[in-house]
Amino acid sequence: MDALNGQFSHFLQQNLRSLRRRFNLSQEELAQKVGLNRGNIASYENGTAEPKICNLLKLSHIFGISVVDLTQRDLGEENSINEAIENQTYFSRHEWELFRLHLEHSDELQEFIKSIYACYQFKAKNMSEIPRDMQFLMSSFDQLHDAALTLLSHYQELIDLLKSKVAKPAHPHTPANTQPESL
């Protein structure tokens, strides 16, 4: 409800100014990074205008904090800024280990499905006459194989998406050991 009472603008104004200074950016430099002009940034900092949501997202990405922290949290203190940055998207060692295990498991699953299907195709090719009930089983196996490949493809897309989100260069203020040496 604070956002409805004007707190939204208050925190946004002071947070933009604090973060911009913390990152040693002029209004002009920040405006270029967001794709705006200097006057837009000045207006946001003075409270005479509020950014569109797409620009809020860009600003939060530039500073490595959430939109919620940017707009609804007082980041005036140095440790508040550090906490907001650290809380954004960094993983614990345990989470990195789980992520690495999922990557390995994905590769193993792909190889397993390939080898089972290759074995199936070899056996099917070498059968001279296929009984009717076996044809049904073979058709079911083909459908199961297609479903497994589809699921594996979706699983891989999720892993790739996560990898692209976490494998980006470390934020300038990222604490040590929050990103893996390699994925």
CSV table of C-alpha atoms in Angstrom, one decimal:
chain,number,residue,atom,x,y,z
A,1,MET,CA,0.0,0.0,0.0
A,2,ASP,CA,3.0,2.3,0.5
A,3,ALA,CA,3.2,2.5,-3.3
A,4,LEU,CA,-0.2,4.1,-3.4
A,5,ASN,CA,0.8,6.7,-0.8
A,6,GLY,CA,3.7,8.0,-2.8
A,7,GLN,CA,6.4,5.8,-1.2
A,8,PHE,CA,7.0,4.2,-4.6
A,9,SER,CA,8.3,7.5,-6.1
A,10,HIS,CA,10.3,8.4,-3.0
A,11,PHE,CA,12.3,5.1,-3.0
A,12,LEU,CA,12.7,5.1,-6.7
A,13,GLN,CA,14.1,8.6,-6.7
A,14,GLN,CA,16.6,8.1,-4.0
A,15,ASN,CA,17.5,4.6,-5.0
A,16,LEU,CA,18.2,5.6,-8.6
A,17,ARG,CA,20.5,8.4,-7.5
A,18,SER,CA,22.3,6.2,-4.9
A,19,LEU,CA,22.8,3.3,-7.2
A,20,ARG,CA,23.9,5.5,-10.1
A,21,ARG,CA,26.5,7.1,-7.9
A,22,ARG,CA,27.5,3.8,-6.4
A,23,PHE,CA,28.2,2.5,-9.9
A,24,ASN,CA,30.0,5.8,-10.8
A,25,LEU,CA,27.6,6.6,-13.6
A,26,SER,CA,26.6,10.0,-14.8
A,27,GLN,CA,22.9,10.5,-15.7
A,28,GLU,CA,24.0,10.6,-19.3
A,29,GLU,CA,25.9,7.2,-19.0
A,30,LEU,CA,22.9,5.6,-17.3
A,31,ALA,CA,20.5,7.0,-19.8
A,32,GLN,CA,22.6,5.5,-22.6
A,33,LYS,CA,22.6,2.1,-21.0
A,34,VAL,CA,18.8,2.2,-20.6
A,35,GLY,CA,18.3,3.7,-24.1
A,36,LEU,CA,16.9,7.0,-22.9
A,37,ASN,CA,18.2,10.6,-22.7
A,38,ARG,CA,19.7,12.3,-19.7
A,39,GLY,CA,16.6,14.2,-19.0
A,40,ASN,CA,14.6,11.1,-18.4
A,41,ILE,CA,17.0,9.9,-15.7
A,42,ALA,CA,17.0,13.4,-14.2
A,43,SER,CA,13.2,13.4,-14.2
A,44,TYR,CA,13.1,10.0,-12.4
A,45,GLU,CA,15.6,11.2,-9.8
A,46,ASN,CA,13.6,14.4,-9.2
A,47,GLY,CA,10.3,12.6,-9.0
A,48,THR,CA,8.7,14.6,-11.9
A,49,ALA,CA,8.3,11.4,-14.0
A,50,GLU,CA,8.2,7.6,-13.4
A,51,PRO,CA,9.7,5.1,-15.8
A,52,LYS,CA,7.7,2.6,-17.8
A,53,ILE,CA,7.9,-1.0,-16.6
A,54,CYS,CA,10.3,-1.9,-19.4
A,55,ASN,CA,12.7,0.8,-18.3
A,56,LEU,CA,12.3,-0.3,-14.6
A,57,LEU,CA,13.3,-3.8,-15.7
A,58,LYS,CA,16.4,-2.4,-17.6
A,59,LEU,CA,17.4,-0.3,-14.6
A,60,SER,CA,17.1,-3.3,-12.2
A,61,HIS,CA,19.1,-5.4,-14.6
A,62,ILE,CA,21.9,-2.8,-14.9
A,63,PHE,CA,22.2,-2.5,-11.1
A,64,GLY,CA,21.7,-6.3,-10.5
A,65,ILE,CA,18.8,-5.9,-8.1
A,66,SER,CA,15.1,-6.7,-8.3
A,67,VAL,CA,12.4,-4.2,-9.4
A,68,VAL,CA,10.9,-4.6,-6.0
A,69,ASP,CA,14.1,-3.6,-4.3
A,70,LEU,CA,14.6,-0.7,-6.7
A,71,THR,CA,11.1,0.7,-6.1
A,72,GLN,CA,10.0,-0.4,-2.6
A,73,ARG,CA,13.1,-0.7,-0.5
A,74,ASP,CA,15.2,2.1,1.0
A,75,LEU,CA,18.7,1.4,-0.4
A,76,GLY,CA,20.2,4.5,1.1
A,77,GLU,CA,22.6,2.5,3.2
A,78,GLU,CA,25.6,0.8,1.7
A,79,ASN,CA,24.8,-2.6,3.2
A,80,SER,CA,21.2,-2.3,2.0
A,81,ILE,CA,22.5,-2.0,-1.6
A,82,ASN,CA,24.9,-4.9,-1.1
A,83,GLU,CA,22.1,-7.1,0.3
A,84,ALA,CA,19.8,-6.3,-2.6
A,85,ILE,CA,22.5,-7.1,-5.1
A,86,GLU,CA,23.4,-10.4,-3.3
A,87,ASN,CA,19.8,-11.5,-3.1
A,88,GLN,CA,19.1,-11.1,-6.7
A,89,THR,CA,20.0,-14.3,-8.5
A,90,TYR,CA,23.0,-15.8,-6.9
A,91,PHE,CA,23.1,-19.5,-5.9
A,92,SER,CA,24.6,-21.2,-2.9
A,93,ARG,CA,27.2,-23.9,-3.4
A,94,HIS,CA,24.5,-26.5,-2.8
A,95,GLU,CA,22.4,-25.0,-5.6
A,96,TRP,CA,25.4,-24.9,-7.9
A,97,GLU,CA,26.1,-28.6,-7.2
A,98,LEU,CA,22.4,-29.5,-7.9
A,99,PHE,CA,22.6,-27.6,-11.2
A,100,ARG,CA,25.8,-29.3,-12.2
A,101,LEU,CA,24.2,-32.7,-11.4
A,102,HIS,CA,21.2,-31.9,-13.5
A,103,LEU,CA,23.5,-31.0,-16.4
A,104,GLU,CA,25.3,-34.4,-16.0
A,105,HIS,CA,22.0,-36.2,-15.7
A,106,SER,CA,20.6,-34.6,-18.8
A,107,ASP,CA,23.7,-35.8,-20.8
A,108,GLU,CA,23.4,-39.3,-19.4
A,109,LEU,CA,19.7,-39.4,-20.2
A,110,GLN,CA,20.3,-38.4,-23.8
A,111,GLU,CA,22.9,-41.1,-24.2
A,112,PHE,CA,20.7,-43.7,-22.6
A,113,ILE,CA,17.7,-43.0,-24.8
A,114,LYS,CA,19.9,-43.0,-27.9
A,115,SER,CA,21.4,-46.3,-27.1
A,116,ILE,CA,18.1,-48.0,-26.2
A,117,TYR,CA,16.6,-46.7,-29.5
A,118,ALA,CA,19.6,-47.9,-31.5
A,119,CYS,CA,19.2,-51.4,-30.0
A,120,TYR,CA,15.5,-51.4,-30.7
A,121,GLN,CA,16.1,-50.4,-34.3
A,122,PHE,CA,18.7,-53.1,-34.8
A,123,LYS,CA,16.4,-55.8,-33.4
A,124,ALA,CA,13.4,-54.5,-35.4
A,125,LYS,CA,15.5,-54.6,-38.7
A,126,ASN,CA,16.6,-58.1,-38.1
A,127,MET,CA,13.1,-59.5,-37.6
A,128,SER,CA,11.8,-61.2,-40.7
A,129,GLU,CA,8.1,-61.4,-39.8
A,130,ILE,CA,6.6,-59.3,-37.0
A,131,PRO,CA,3.6,-60.8,-35.2
A,132,ARG,CA,0.6,-58.4,-34.8
A,133,ASP,CA,0.9,-58.1,-31.0
A,134,MET,CA,4.6,-57.2,-31.5
A,135,GLN,CA,3.7,-54.6,-34.0
A,136,PHE,CA,1.5,-52.9,-31.4
A,137,LEU,CA,4.4,-53.0,-28.9
A,138,MET,CA,6.7,-51.6,-31.4
A,139,SER,CA,4.3,-48.8,-32.2
A,140,SER,CA,3.9,-48.1,-28.5
A,141,PHE,CA,7.7,-48.0,-28.1
A,142,ASP,CA,8.0,-45.5,-30.9
A,143,GLN,CA,5.4,-43.3,-29.3
A,144,LEU,CA,7.2,-43.6,-25.9
A,145,HIS,CA,10.5,-42.8,-27.6
A,146,ASP,CA,9.0,-39.7,-29.2
A,147,ALA,CA,7.5,-38.6,-25.9
A,148,ALA,CA,10.8,-39.1,-24.1
A,149,LEU,CA,12.7,-37.0,-26.7
A,150,THR,CA,10.1,-34.3,-26.4
A,151,LEU,CA,10.4,-34.2,-22.6
A,152,LEU,CA,14.2,-34.3,-22.9
A,153,SER,CA,14.1,-31.4,-25.3
A,154,HIS,CA,12.0,-29.4,-22.9
A,155,TYR,CA,14.3,-30.3,-20.0
A,156,GLN,CA,17.3,-29.2,-22.1
A,157,GLU,CA,15.6,-25.9,-23.0
A,158,LEU,CA,15.0,-25.2,-19.3
A,159,ILE,CA,18.7,-26.1,-18.4
A,160,ASP,CA,19.9,-23.8,-21.3
A,161,LEU,CA,17.7,-21.0,-20.1
A,162,LEU,CA,19.0,-21.4,-16.6
A,163,LYS,CA,22.5,-21.6,-17.8
A,164,SER,CA,22.1,-18.4,-19.8
A,165,LYS,CA,20.8,-16.6,-16.8
A,166,VAL,CA,23.5,-17.8,-14.4
A,167,ALA,CA,26.5,-18.0,-16.8
A,168,LYS,CA,26.4,-14.3,-17.6
A,169,PRO,CA,29.5,-12.4,-16.4
A,170,ALA,CA,29.5,-11.9,-12.7
A,171,HIS,CA,28.0,-8.6,-11.5
A,172,PRO,CA,30.8,-6.1,-10.5
A,173,HIS,CA,29.6,-6.4,-6.9
A,174,THR,CA,29.1,-10.2,-6.9
A,175,PRO,CA,30.5,-11.8,-3.7
A,176,ALA,CA,33.3,-14.4,-4.2
A,177,ASN,CA,32.3,-18.0,-4.9
A,178,THR,CA,28.7,-17.3,-6.1
A,179,GLN,CA,29.3,-18.6,-9.6
A,180,PRO,CA,30.8,-21.9,-10.7
A,181,GLU,CA,34.2,-22.1,-12.3
A,182,SER,CA,32.6,-23.6,-15.3
A,183,LEU,CA,29.3,-25.1,-16.4
